[in-house]
Amino acid sequence: MTARTLFEKVWASHEVVPETPDTPAVLYIDLHLIHEVTSPQAFSELRARGLPVRRPDRTLATMDHSTPTASDQVFGRVPITVDAAARQVQTLERNAAEFGVELFALRDPRRGIVHVISPELGATQPGTTIVCGDSHTSTHGAFGALAFGIGTTEVGHVLATQCLLQRKPKTLAVNVEGRLPPGVTAKDLILAIIGRIGVSGGTGHVIEYRGPGIRALSMEERMTVCNMSIEAGARAGMIAPDETTIAYLRGRPRAPQGAAWEAALERWRNTGTDPGAAFDRSVDLDASRLEPMITYGTNPGMVVPISGSVPRAAGDPVHDQALAYMGFHDGEPMLGKPVDVVFIGSCTNGRLEDLRAAAGILKGRKVAKGVRLLIVPGSQRIKQEAEAAGLAEIFKSAGADWRESGCSMCLGMNGDTVAKGAYSLSTSNRNFEGRQGVGARTLLASPLTAAAAAVAGRITDPRGMI
């Protein structure tokens, strides 16, 4: 039998109808995650055609993108201030009830960011296909799932048929040797990878992250890496399941139980790439040589080590436009640049491990005068765990604003925004023009770097604070 990659195994086991030169493949979808922003039009299409949801038992809805994070708005003590958000919340409630879809509504203790709650429930599992109307669905690839974002029309297709039309991508192996040094995180690793291959380096491919540097990562760290695969242009990112994966899933509410668990283990342990399997492309990187990374421009590929400077790129109009927007100049060092806002959260870095890292810097320190620090957990469960562990008290004592779960300041559509011209050091995944608010200037970095900047009031190497 021909040796196959992880991706090829998952694709083959879900291919209902193979692709031809004229038509894409029909791919079966195991889990469809939906939220309030990209689902209303899809449900309207079902209603117009008189169609039911084909597999409501394989569909899970939550509220995250446009929902407020202020406690008074979440729990109804005051109205939701963003009218569009209030309408989207109400619309998803009606649609879920009408079509029989399970929904974690605004005040449900299981609610959170869609790419955080599915793994913590154990609904994300190796060898499965997962889609959602959100680019960062690639997060779930950390478990050995083939997971990718889809458009609103495709959300409707999956709701109606539990299948999707797809062209088969190529494969790209990112081989990571060595271990991350102290103070260097999975966020720094994925930013370094994107900086290396570029924001279109993965276009038309599914990335498999491999090697001892990946195996050494926790599941939370693996999710951070896979989360940003789309920022390299990839269709998805995947990591083969191993004992770390199994330990994470064991005992979670929606993971298999009893005999089904034992059968699942046998499948999962045979899901990884076969020895000798060929990839279409490969890239090698040594994690032990990395340092904290930070972006300087308006896409995640515009990134340098924190000790570095804004690079020179004479005659590059994209580079020039990015620097003009950011207010930076060629050759300027990144260290010492002032920040106005610091955001710790998102589906990239809003998990308990991320919050613990930030708390390690913030404990016994204060947020710098004039800096706003917003910390938003990825789910209500994580919020409860952080409070039980004393992390929330550390944050509040430092002067941070501690919130309910949600996408929050990752994108400026829920009331959590950055002012025009202000610098935001953010643990989220995108730094496009206007991403965090009209005219907002976003710098992407790890939770350690974010917490250090909040204390110093400027870009600071976190290794001097841990």
Short mmCIF file of C-alpha atoms in Angstrom, two decimals:
data_model
loop_
_atom_site.label_atom_id
_atom_site.label_comp_id
_atom_site.label_asym_id
_atom_site.label_seq_id
_atom_site.Cartn_x
_atom_site.Cartn_y
_atom_site.Cartn_z
CA MET A 1 0.00 0.00 0.00
CA THR A 2 1.27 3.50 -0.86
CA ALA A 3 2.40 5.52 2.15
CA ARG A 4 -0.05 8.36 2.84
CA THR A 5 0.05 11.62 4.75
CA LEU A 6 -2.30 12.49 7.60
CA PHE A 7 -4.23 14.79 5.27
CA GLU A 8 -4.56 12.16 2.54
CA LYS A 9 -5.94 9.62 5.01
CA VAL A 10 -8.60 11.98 6.36
CA TRP A 11 -9.55 13.21 2.89
CA ALA A 12 -9.91 9.69 1.49
CA SER A 13 -12.09 8.51 4.38
CA HIS A 14 -14.52 11.41 3.80
CA GLU A 15 -14.62 11.55 0.02
CA VAL A 16 -18.18 10.73 -1.05
CA VAL A 17 -17.57 11.45 -4.73
CA PRO A 18 -14.02 11.90 -6.09
CA GLU A 19 -13.14 15.05 -7.96
CA THR A 20 -12.70 15.08 -11.72
CA PRO A 21 -11.04 17.64 -13.99
CA ASP A 22 -14.45 19.28 -14.35
CA THR A 23 -15.97 18.88 -10.90
CA PRO A 24 -14.77 19.15 -7.29
CA ALA A 25 -15.01 16.28 -4.85
CA VAL A 26 -17.98 15.85 -2.56
CA LEU A 27 -16.63 15.71 0.99
CA TYR A 28 -18.60 14.50 4.02
CA ILE A 29 -18.47 16.78 7.07
CA ASP A 30 -18.43 15.28 10.56
CA LEU A 31 -18.95 18.48 12.56
CA HIS A 32 -20.40 21.82 11.51
CA LEU A 33 -19.77 24.70 13.91
CA ILE A 34 -21.83 27.86 13.45
CA HIS A 35 -22.05 31.30 15.01
CA GLU A 36 -24.20 34.40 14.80
CA VAL A 37 -22.41 36.29 12.01
CA THR A 38 -22.15 33.91 9.03
CA SER A 39 -25.26 31.79 9.62
CA PRO A 40 -28.32 34.10 9.19
CA GLN A 41 -28.26 34.09 5.37
CA ALA A 42 -27.71 30.32 5.32
CA PHE A 43 -30.77 29.68 7.46
CA SER A 44 -32.78 32.10 5.31
CA GLU A 45 -31.85 30.04 2.24
CA LEU A 46 -33.00 26.83 3.93
CA ARG A 47 -36.26 28.48 4.87
CA ALA A 48 -36.83 29.78 1.35
CA ARG A 49 -36.28 26.31 -0.11
CA GLY A 50 -38.27 24.48 2.56
CA LEU A 51 -35.24 22.46 3.63
CA PRO A 52 -34.42 21.13 7.11
CA VAL A 53 -30.94 20.94 8.63
CA ARG A 54 -29.70 17.57 7.38
CA ARG A 55 -27.80 16.55 10.54
CA PRO A 56 -28.63 18.76 13.52
CA ASP A 57 -26.83 16.20 15.68
CA ARG A 58 -23.61 17.13 13.88
CA THR A 59 -24.21 20.88 14.13
CA LEU A 60 -23.25 23.04 17.11
CA ALA A 61 -23.94 26.76 17.47
CA THR A 62 -22.47 29.38 19.76
CA MET A 63 -22.32 33.16 20.02
CA ASP A 64 -18.92 34.84 19.94
CA HIS A 65 -18.02 37.28 17.16
CA SER A 66 -20.37 40.20 17.73
CA THR A 67 -21.36 39.47 21.32
CA PRO A 68 -20.43 41.95 24.06
CA THR A 69 -17.88 41.03 26.71
CA ALA A 70 -19.06 43.52 29.34
CA SER A 71 -20.84 41.54 32.08
CA ASP A 72 -23.79 43.95 32.34
CA GLN A 73 -24.60 43.48 28.66
CA VAL A 74 -24.05 39.71 28.66
CA PHE A 75 -26.35 39.12 31.63
CA GLY A 76 -29.02 41.62 30.63
CA ARG A 77 -28.53 44.27 33.27
CA VAL A 78 -28.21 46.77 30.41
CA PRO A 79 -29.06 46.39 26.70
CA ILE A 80 -26.44 45.27 24.14
CA THR A 81 -25.08 48.58 22.91
CA VAL A 82 -24.25 47.51 19.34
CA ASP A 83 -27.59 47.20 17.53
CA ALA A 84 -26.27 44.83 14.84
CA ALA A 85 -24.91 42.51 17.52
CA ALA A 86 -28.22 42.45 19.36
CA ARG A 87 -30.03 41.54 16.13
CA GLN A 88 -27.56 38.77 15.32
CA VAL A 89 -27.93 37.26 18.79
CA GLN A 90 -31.71 37.26 18.51
CA THR A 91 -31.64 35.88 14.97
CA LEU A 92 -29.44 32.92 15.91
CA GLU A 93 -31.68 32.15 18.88
CA ARG A 94 -34.72 32.01 16.57
CA ASN A 95 -32.95 30.01 13.86
CA ALA A 96 -31.54 27.44 16.27
CA ALA A 97 -34.97 26.91 17.84
CA GLU A 98 -36.72 26.65 14.47
CA PHE A 99 -34.24 24.21 12.92
CA GLY A 100 -33.47 22.13 16.01
CA VAL A 101 -29.79 23.09 16.29
CA GLU A 102 -28.07 22.95 19.68
CA LEU A 103 -27.10 26.47 20.75
CA PHE A 104 -24.90 27.78 23.53
CA ALA A 105 -26.73 31.06 23.96
CA LEU A 106 -25.36 34.28 25.40
CA ARG A 107 -25.81 33.32 29.07
CA ASP A 108 -24.99 29.63 28.72
CA PRO A 109 -22.01 28.66 30.92
CA ARG A 110 -20.70 26.50 28.04
CA ARG A 111 -20.58 29.44 25.62
CA GLY A 112 -17.36 30.84 24.21
CA ILE A 113 -15.38 31.34 21.04
CA VAL A 114 -16.34 28.60 18.62
CA HIS A 115 -12.76 27.36 18.18
CA VAL A 116 -12.23 27.23 21.93
CA ILE A 117 -15.39 25.49 23.10
CA SER A 118 -15.39 22.58 20.65
CA PRO A 119 -11.96 21.29 21.76
CA GLU A 120 -12.70 21.81 25.45
CA LEU A 121 -15.92 19.80 25.05
CA GLY A 122 -14.08 16.99 23.27
CA ALA A 123 -16.20 17.50 20.15
CA THR A 124 -13.05 18.13 18.09
CA GLN A 125 -11.51 14.72 17.42
CA PRO A 126 -8.71 13.21 15.31
CA GLY A 127 -9.45 12.03 11.80
CA THR A 128 -12.65 14.05 11.43
CA THR A 129 -13.70 16.82 9.06
CA ILE A 130 -14.81 20.10 10.65
CA VAL A 131 -16.04 23.29 9.01
CA CYS A 132 -17.26 26.67 10.22
CA GLY A 133 -18.04 30.00 8.65
CA ASP A 134 -14.83 31.42 10.08
CA SER A 135 -11.26 31.53 8.73
CA HIS A 136 -9.63 30.22 11.88
CA THR A 137 -11.38 26.86 11.83
CA SER A 138 -7.90 25.53 11.09
CA THR A 139 -7.41 25.60 14.90
CA HIS A 140 -9.00 22.14 15.14
CA GLY A 141 -6.27 20.68 12.95
CA ALA A 142 -4.16 20.53 16.12
CA PHE A 143 -6.05 17.30 16.87
CA GLY A 144 -5.43 15.70 13.49
CA ALA A 145 -8.75 16.88 12.09
CA LEU A 146 -9.13 18.35 8.61
CA ALA A 147 -10.72 21.66 9.54
CA PHE A 148 -11.20 24.78 7.47
CA GLY A 149 -13.32 27.88 7.13
CA ILE A 150 -16.15 28.20 4.62
CA GLY A 151 -18.28 31.01 3.21
CA THR A 152 -21.88 31.80 4.03
CA THR A 153 -23.20 30.04 0.90
CA GLU A 154 -21.21 26.94 1.85
CA VAL A 155 -22.62 27.13 5.40
CA GLY A 156 -26.02 26.73 3.77
CA HIS A 157 -24.80 23.78 1.69
CA VAL A 158 -23.49 21.95 4.74
CA LEU A 159 -26.63 22.66 6.76
CA ALA A 160 -28.73 21.21 3.93
CA THR A 161 -26.57 18.23 2.88
CA GLN A 162 -23.81 17.64 5.49
CA CYS A 163 -21.45 17.64 2.51
CA LEU A 164 -19.26 20.18 0.75
CA LEU A 165 -17.77 20.59 -2.72
CA GLN A 166 -13.98 20.87 -2.50
CA ARG A 167 -10.90 20.68 -4.70
CA LYS A 168 -8.18 18.56 -3.13
CA PRO A 169 -5.30 20.73 -1.86
CA LYS A 170 -1.61 19.87 -2.08
CA THR A 171 0.48 19.10 1.00
CA LEU A 172 3.18 21.16 2.71
CA ALA A 173 5.32 19.75 5.52
CA VAL A 174 6.67 22.26 8.04
CA ASN A 175 9.37 20.36 9.92
CA VAL A 176 10.27 21.93 13.27
CA GLU A 177 13.45 20.79 14.99
CA GLY A 178 14.59 21.80 18.47
CA ARG A 179 12.57 23.16 21.38
CA LEU A 180 11.36 26.67 22.06
CA PRO A 181 13.67 28.54 24.46
CA PRO A 182 12.27 30.07 27.68
CA GLY A 183 10.16 33.13 26.96
CA VAL A 184 9.49 32.02 23.37
CA THR A 185 6.02 30.65 22.71
CA ALA A 186 3.93 28.85 20.13
CA LYS A 187 2.69 32.26 18.94
CA ASP A 188 6.28 33.24 18.21
CA LEU A 189 6.78 29.96 16.37
CA ILE A 190 3.83 30.40 14.03
CA LEU A 191 4.67 34.06 13.41
CA ALA A 192 8.21 32.97 12.50
CA ILE A 193 6.82 30.32 10.12
CA ILE A 194 4.54 32.86 8.42
CA GLY A 195 7.43 35.31 8.22
CA ARG A 196 9.51 32.60 6.58
CA ILE A 197 7.04 31.36 3.93
CA GLY A 198 4.94 34.52 3.56
CA VAL A 199 1.21 35.15 3.67
CA SER A 200 0.73 33.27 0.39
CA GLY A 201 3.31 30.56 1.08
CA GLY A 202 0.67 27.97 1.95
CA THR A 203 -1.83 28.86 -0.77
CA GLY A 204 -3.41 25.74 -2.27
CA HIS A 205 -1.92 23.52 0.42
CA VAL A 206 -2.75 21.87 3.73
CA ILE A 207 0.17 22.29 6.11
CA GLU A 208 1.24 19.45 8.36
CA TYR A 209 3.36 20.67 11.28
CA ARG A 210 5.85 17.94 12.18
CA GLY A 211 9.00 17.15 14.08
CA PRO A 212 10.22 17.16 17.70
CA GLY A 213 9.58 20.89 18.06
CA ILE A 214 5.88 20.28 17.43
CA ARG A 215 5.68 17.11 19.52
CA ALA A 216 7.03 19.08 22.50
CA LEU A 217 4.06 21.48 22.39
CA SER A 218 0.98 21.20 24.60
CA MET A 219 -2.44 20.94 22.95
CA GLU A 220 -3.07 24.63 23.69
CA GLU A 221 0.17 25.52 21.94
CA ARG A 222 -0.64 23.29 18.98
CA MET A 223 -4.00 25.02 18.63
CA THR A 224 -2.21 28.40 18.49
CA VAL A 225 0.01 27.13 15.68
CA CYS A 226 -2.78 25.59 13.60
CA ASN A 227 -5.04 28.58 14.23
CA MET A 228 -2.86 30.90 12.14
CA SER A 229 -2.34 28.52 9.20
CA ILE A 230 -4.81 30.60 7.20
CA GLU A 231 -2.54 33.63 7.70
CA ALA A 232 0.06 31.80 5.60
CA GLY A 233 -2.60 31.28 2.92
CA ALA A 234 -3.06 27.58 3.72
CA ARG A 235 -6.40 25.81 3.39
CA ALA A 236 -5.79 24.12 6.74
CA GLY A 237 -3.10 23.16 9.22
CA MET A 238 -2.80 19.74 10.85
CA ILE A 239 -0.78 17.96 13.54
CA ALA A 240 -0.89 14.17 13.85
CA PRO A 241 -2.54 12.92 17.06
CA ASP A 242 -0.29 11.41 19.73
CA GLU A 243 -0.41 10.66 23.44
CA THR A 244 -0.61 14.39 24.21
CA THR A 245 -3.78 14.56 22.10
CA ILE A 246 -5.26 11.50 23.78
CA ALA A 247 -4.52 12.79 27.29
CA TYR A 248 -6.25 16.08 26.44
CA LEU A 249 -9.39 14.40 25.11
CA ARG A 250 -9.73 11.71 27.77
CA GLY A 251 -12.86 12.23 29.90
CA ARG A 252 -14.15 15.31 28.08
CA PRO A 253 -17.96 15.49 27.82
CA ARG A 254 -18.24 14.78 24.09
CA ALA A 255 -15.28 12.46 23.66
CA PRO A 256 -16.08 8.78 23.17
CA GLN A 257 -16.63 6.75 26.36
CA GLY A 258 -16.12 3.11 27.33
CA ALA A 259 -15.73 0.68 24.44
CA ALA A 260 -16.17 3.54 21.97
CA TRP A 261 -13.14 5.24 23.53
CA GLU A 262 -10.98 2.13 23.06
CA ALA A 263 -12.09 1.82 19.43
CA ALA A 264 -11.36 5.51 18.88
CA LEU A 265 -7.85 5.13 20.29
CA GLU A 266 -7.07 2.42 17.75
CA ARG A 267 -8.26 4.65 14.90
CA TRP A 268 -6.50 7.74 16.16
CA ARG A 269 -3.16 6.01 16.63
CA ASN A 270 -3.23 4.97 12.97
CA THR A 271 -4.19 8.37 11.64
CA GLY A 272 -0.72 9.92 11.40
CA THR A 273 1.44 10.19 8.32
CA ASP A 274 3.00 6.90 7.23
CA PRO A 275 6.81 6.58 7.16
CA GLY A 276 8.05 7.50 3.71
CA ALA A 277 4.92 9.41 2.69
CA ALA A 278 5.71 12.19 0.24
CA PHE A 279 4.69 15.84 0.56
CA ASP A 280 4.41 18.23 -2.35
CA ARG A 281 6.66 20.73 -0.55
CA SER A 282 8.57 21.00 2.72
CA VAL A 283 10.10 23.71 4.89
CA ASP A 284 12.51 23.24 7.82
CA LEU A 285 12.83 25.46 10.89
CA ASP A 286 14.83 25.25 14.14
CA ALA A 287 12.67 26.33 17.08
CA SER A 288 15.66 26.58 19.42
CA ARG A 289 16.99 29.57 17.46
CA LEU A 290 13.83 31.66 17.76
CA GLU A 291 13.18 34.69 19.95
CA PRO A 292 9.93 36.54 20.69
CA MET A 293 8.37 37.86 17.46
CA ILE A 294 6.33 40.97 16.72
CA THR A 295 4.66 42.34 13.61
CA TYR A 296 5.43 45.79 12.25
CA GLY A 297 3.06 46.03 9.27
CA THR A 298 -0.45 45.23 8.15
CA ASN A 299 -0.32 41.48 7.58
CA PRO A 300 1.04 38.72 9.81
CA GLY A 301 3.94 38.05 7.44
CA MET A 302 5.35 41.49 8.21
CA VAL A 303 7.08 40.22 11.33
CA VAL A 304 10.54 40.45 12.91
CA PRO A 305 12.27 39.21 16.07
CA ILE A 306 11.55 41.60 18.92
CA SER A 307 15.19 42.69 19.00
CA GLY A 308 15.04 43.51 15.30
CA SER A 309 14.18 46.59 13.30
CA VAL A 310 11.63 47.49 10.64
CA PRO A 311 13.18 46.02 7.47
CA ARG A 312 14.05 48.03 4.41
CA ALA A 313 12.17 47.17 1.22
CA ALA A 314 12.96 49.84 -1.35
CA GLY A 315 10.46 50.09 -4.17
CA ASP A 316 7.84 47.84 -2.53
CA PRO A 317 4.52 49.77 -2.56
CA VAL A 318 2.82 47.28 -0.20
CA HIS A 319 5.62 47.73 2.34
CA ASP A 320 5.50 51.52 1.96
CA GLN A 321 1.72 51.64 2.41
CA ALA A 322 1.92 49.44 5.51
CA LEU A 323 4.56 51.62 7.14
CA ALA A 324 2.64 54.77 6.31
CA TYR A 325 -0.46 53.30 7.98
CA MET A 326 1.52 52.13 11.03
CA GLY A 327 3.52 55.36 11.33
CA PHE A 328 6.82 53.44 11.19
CA HIS A 329 9.96 53.95 9.13
CA ASP A 330 12.58 51.65 7.61
CA GLY A 331 15.33 50.72 10.04
CA GLU A 332 13.53 51.72 13.25
CA PRO A 333 14.01 49.31 16.18
CA MET A 334 10.84 47.68 17.49
CA LEU A 335 11.89 47.65 21.13
CA GLY A 336 10.76 50.73 22.99
CA LYS A 337 7.89 51.71 20.71
CA PRO A 338 4.97 52.93 22.84
CA VAL A 339 1.64 51.09 23.03
CA ASP A 340 -1.78 52.46 23.98
CA VAL A 341 -3.85 49.29 24.26
CA VAL A 342 -2.97 45.68 25.03
CA PHE A 343 -5.40 42.87 24.21
CA ILE A 344 -4.95 39.33 25.55
CA GLY A 345 -7.51 36.87 24.22
CA SER A 346 -8.99 35.48 20.95
CA CYS A 347 -9.19 31.96 19.51
CA THR A 348 -5.42 32.20 19.05
CA ASN A 349 -4.39 33.00 22.63
CA GLY A 350 -7.44 33.04 24.92
CA ARG A 351 -6.95 29.68 26.63
CA LEU A 352 -6.07 29.02 30.25
CA GLU A 353 -2.42 28.33 29.45
CA ASP A 354 -2.19 31.73 27.73
CA LEU A 355 -3.76 33.46 30.71
CA ARG A 356 -1.36 31.72 33.11
CA ALA A 357 1.57 32.97 31.05
CA ALA A 358 0.30 36.54 31.14
CA ALA A 359 -0.40 36.31 34.87
CA GLY A 360 3.20 35.25 35.47
CA ILE A 361 4.35 38.63 34.14
CA LEU A 362 1.55 40.72 35.67
CA LYS A 363 1.73 39.29 39.20
CA GLY A 364 2.95 41.98 41.59
CA ARG A 365 3.15 44.57 38.80
CA LYS A 366 0.90 47.36 37.53
CA VAL A 367 -0.27 48.31 34.07
CA ALA A 368 1.62 51.40 32.89
CA LYS A 369 -0.12 54.76 33.19
CA GLY A 370 -2.10 55.57 30.07
CA VAL A 371 -2.24 51.96 28.84
CA ARG A 372 -5.49 50.01 28.66
CA LEU A 373 -5.15 46.25 29.21
CA LEU A 374 -8.15 44.16 28.15
CA ILE A 375 -8.11 40.44 29.02
CA VAL A 376 -10.88 38.30 27.55
CA PRO A 377 -11.06 34.52 28.15
CA GLY A 378 -11.85 32.25 25.23
CA SER A 379 -14.83 30.64 26.95
CA GLN A 380 -16.98 30.92 30.06
CA ARG A 381 -15.40 27.72 31.31
CA ILE A 382 -11.94 29.25 31.00
CA LYS A 383 -13.20 32.35 32.80
CA GLN A 384 -14.38 30.20 35.69
CA GLU A 385 -11.11 28.25 35.77
CA ALA A 386 -9.04 31.43 35.70
CA GLU A 387 -11.03 32.88 38.56
CA ALA A 388 -10.75 29.66 40.58
CA ALA A 389 -6.96 29.65 40.02
CA GLY A 390 -6.61 33.25 41.22
CA LEU A 391 -5.56 34.56 37.81
CA ALA A 392 -8.43 37.00 37.50
CA GLU A 393 -7.46 38.61 40.80
CA ILE A 394 -3.88 39.05 39.52
CA PHE A 395 -5.23 40.72 36.39
CA LYS A 396 -7.55 43.06 38.26
CA SER A 397 -4.91 43.95 40.84
CA ALA A 398 -2.57 44.89 38.01
CA GLY A 399 -5.21 47.22 36.59
CA ALA A 400 -6.52 45.07 33.74
CA ASP A 401 -10.12 44.99 32.52
CA TRP A 402 -11.29 41.36 33.01
CA ARG A 403 -14.25 40.40 30.82
CA GLU A 404 -16.72 37.70 29.82
CA SER A 405 -15.74 35.44 26.92
CA GLY A 406 -15.93 36.36 23.25
CA CYS A 407 -13.93 37.35 20.20
CA SER A 408 -13.77 40.88 21.59
CA MET A 409 -10.99 43.14 20.30
CA CYS A 410 -9.76 40.61 17.73
CA LEU A 411 -12.18 42.35 15.35
CA GLY A 412 -13.92 45.69 15.71
CA MET A 413 -17.56 44.60 15.49
CA ASN A 414 -18.67 44.06 19.09
CA GLY A 415 -17.94 47.33 20.86
CA ASP A 416 -14.39 46.39 21.93
CA THR A 417 -12.38 48.59 19.59
CA VAL A 418 -9.13 50.55 19.36
CA ALA A 419 -9.19 54.26 18.60
CA LYS A 420 -7.93 55.71 15.33
CA GLY A 421 -4.15 56.09 15.36
CA ALA A 422 -3.72 54.17 18.63
CA TYR A 423 -1.24 51.30 18.90
CA SER A 424 -2.66 47.98 20.06
CA LEU A 425 -0.37 45.11 20.99
CA SER A 426 -2.64 42.12 20.50
CA THR A 427 -2.47 38.35 20.95
CA SER A 428 -5.01 37.88 18.16
CA ASN A 429 -4.31 36.68 14.62
CA ARG A 430 -4.78 39.56 12.16
CA ASN A 431 -3.27 43.03 11.90
CA PHE A 432 -4.99 44.26 8.75
CA GLU A 433 -5.84 47.95 8.37
CA GLY A 434 -8.90 48.69 10.49
CA ARG A 435 -9.13 45.16 11.92
CA GLN A 436 -9.49 46.38 15.52
CA GLY A 437 -11.24 49.64 14.65
CA VAL A 438 -11.06 52.35 12.00
CA GLY A 439 -7.48 53.57 11.85
CA ALA A 440 -6.31 51.23 14.64
CA ARG A 441 -2.68 50.10 14.43
CA THR A 442 -2.22 46.47 15.46
CA LEU A 443 0.97 44.71 16.55
CA LEU A 444 0.68 40.91 16.88
CA ALA A 445 2.64 39.10 19.59
CA SER A 446 2.44 36.44 22.30
CA PRO A 447 0.68 36.71 25.68
CA LEU A 448 4.11 37.07 27.34
CA THR A 449 5.09 39.97 25.09
CA ALA A 450 1.65 41.53 25.50
CA ALA A 451 1.77 41.41 29.29
CA ALA A 452 5.31 42.83 29.32
CA ALA A 453 4.25 45.70 27.08
CA ALA A 454 1.25 46.45 29.29
CA VAL A 455 3.54 46.86 32.30
CA ALA A 456 6.27 48.81 30.50
CA GLY A 457 3.98 50.91 28.30
CA ARG A 458 6.13 50.05 25.30
CA ILE A 459 7.32 47.06 23.30
CA THR A 460 9.52 45.08 25.69
CA ASP A 461 11.33 41.77 25.54
CA PRO A 462 9.35 39.56 27.98
CA ARG A 463 12.39 37.40 28.73
CA GLY A 464 13.58 40.06 31.11
CA MET A 465 10.39 39.76 33.16
CA ILE A 466 9.96 36.02 33.62
#
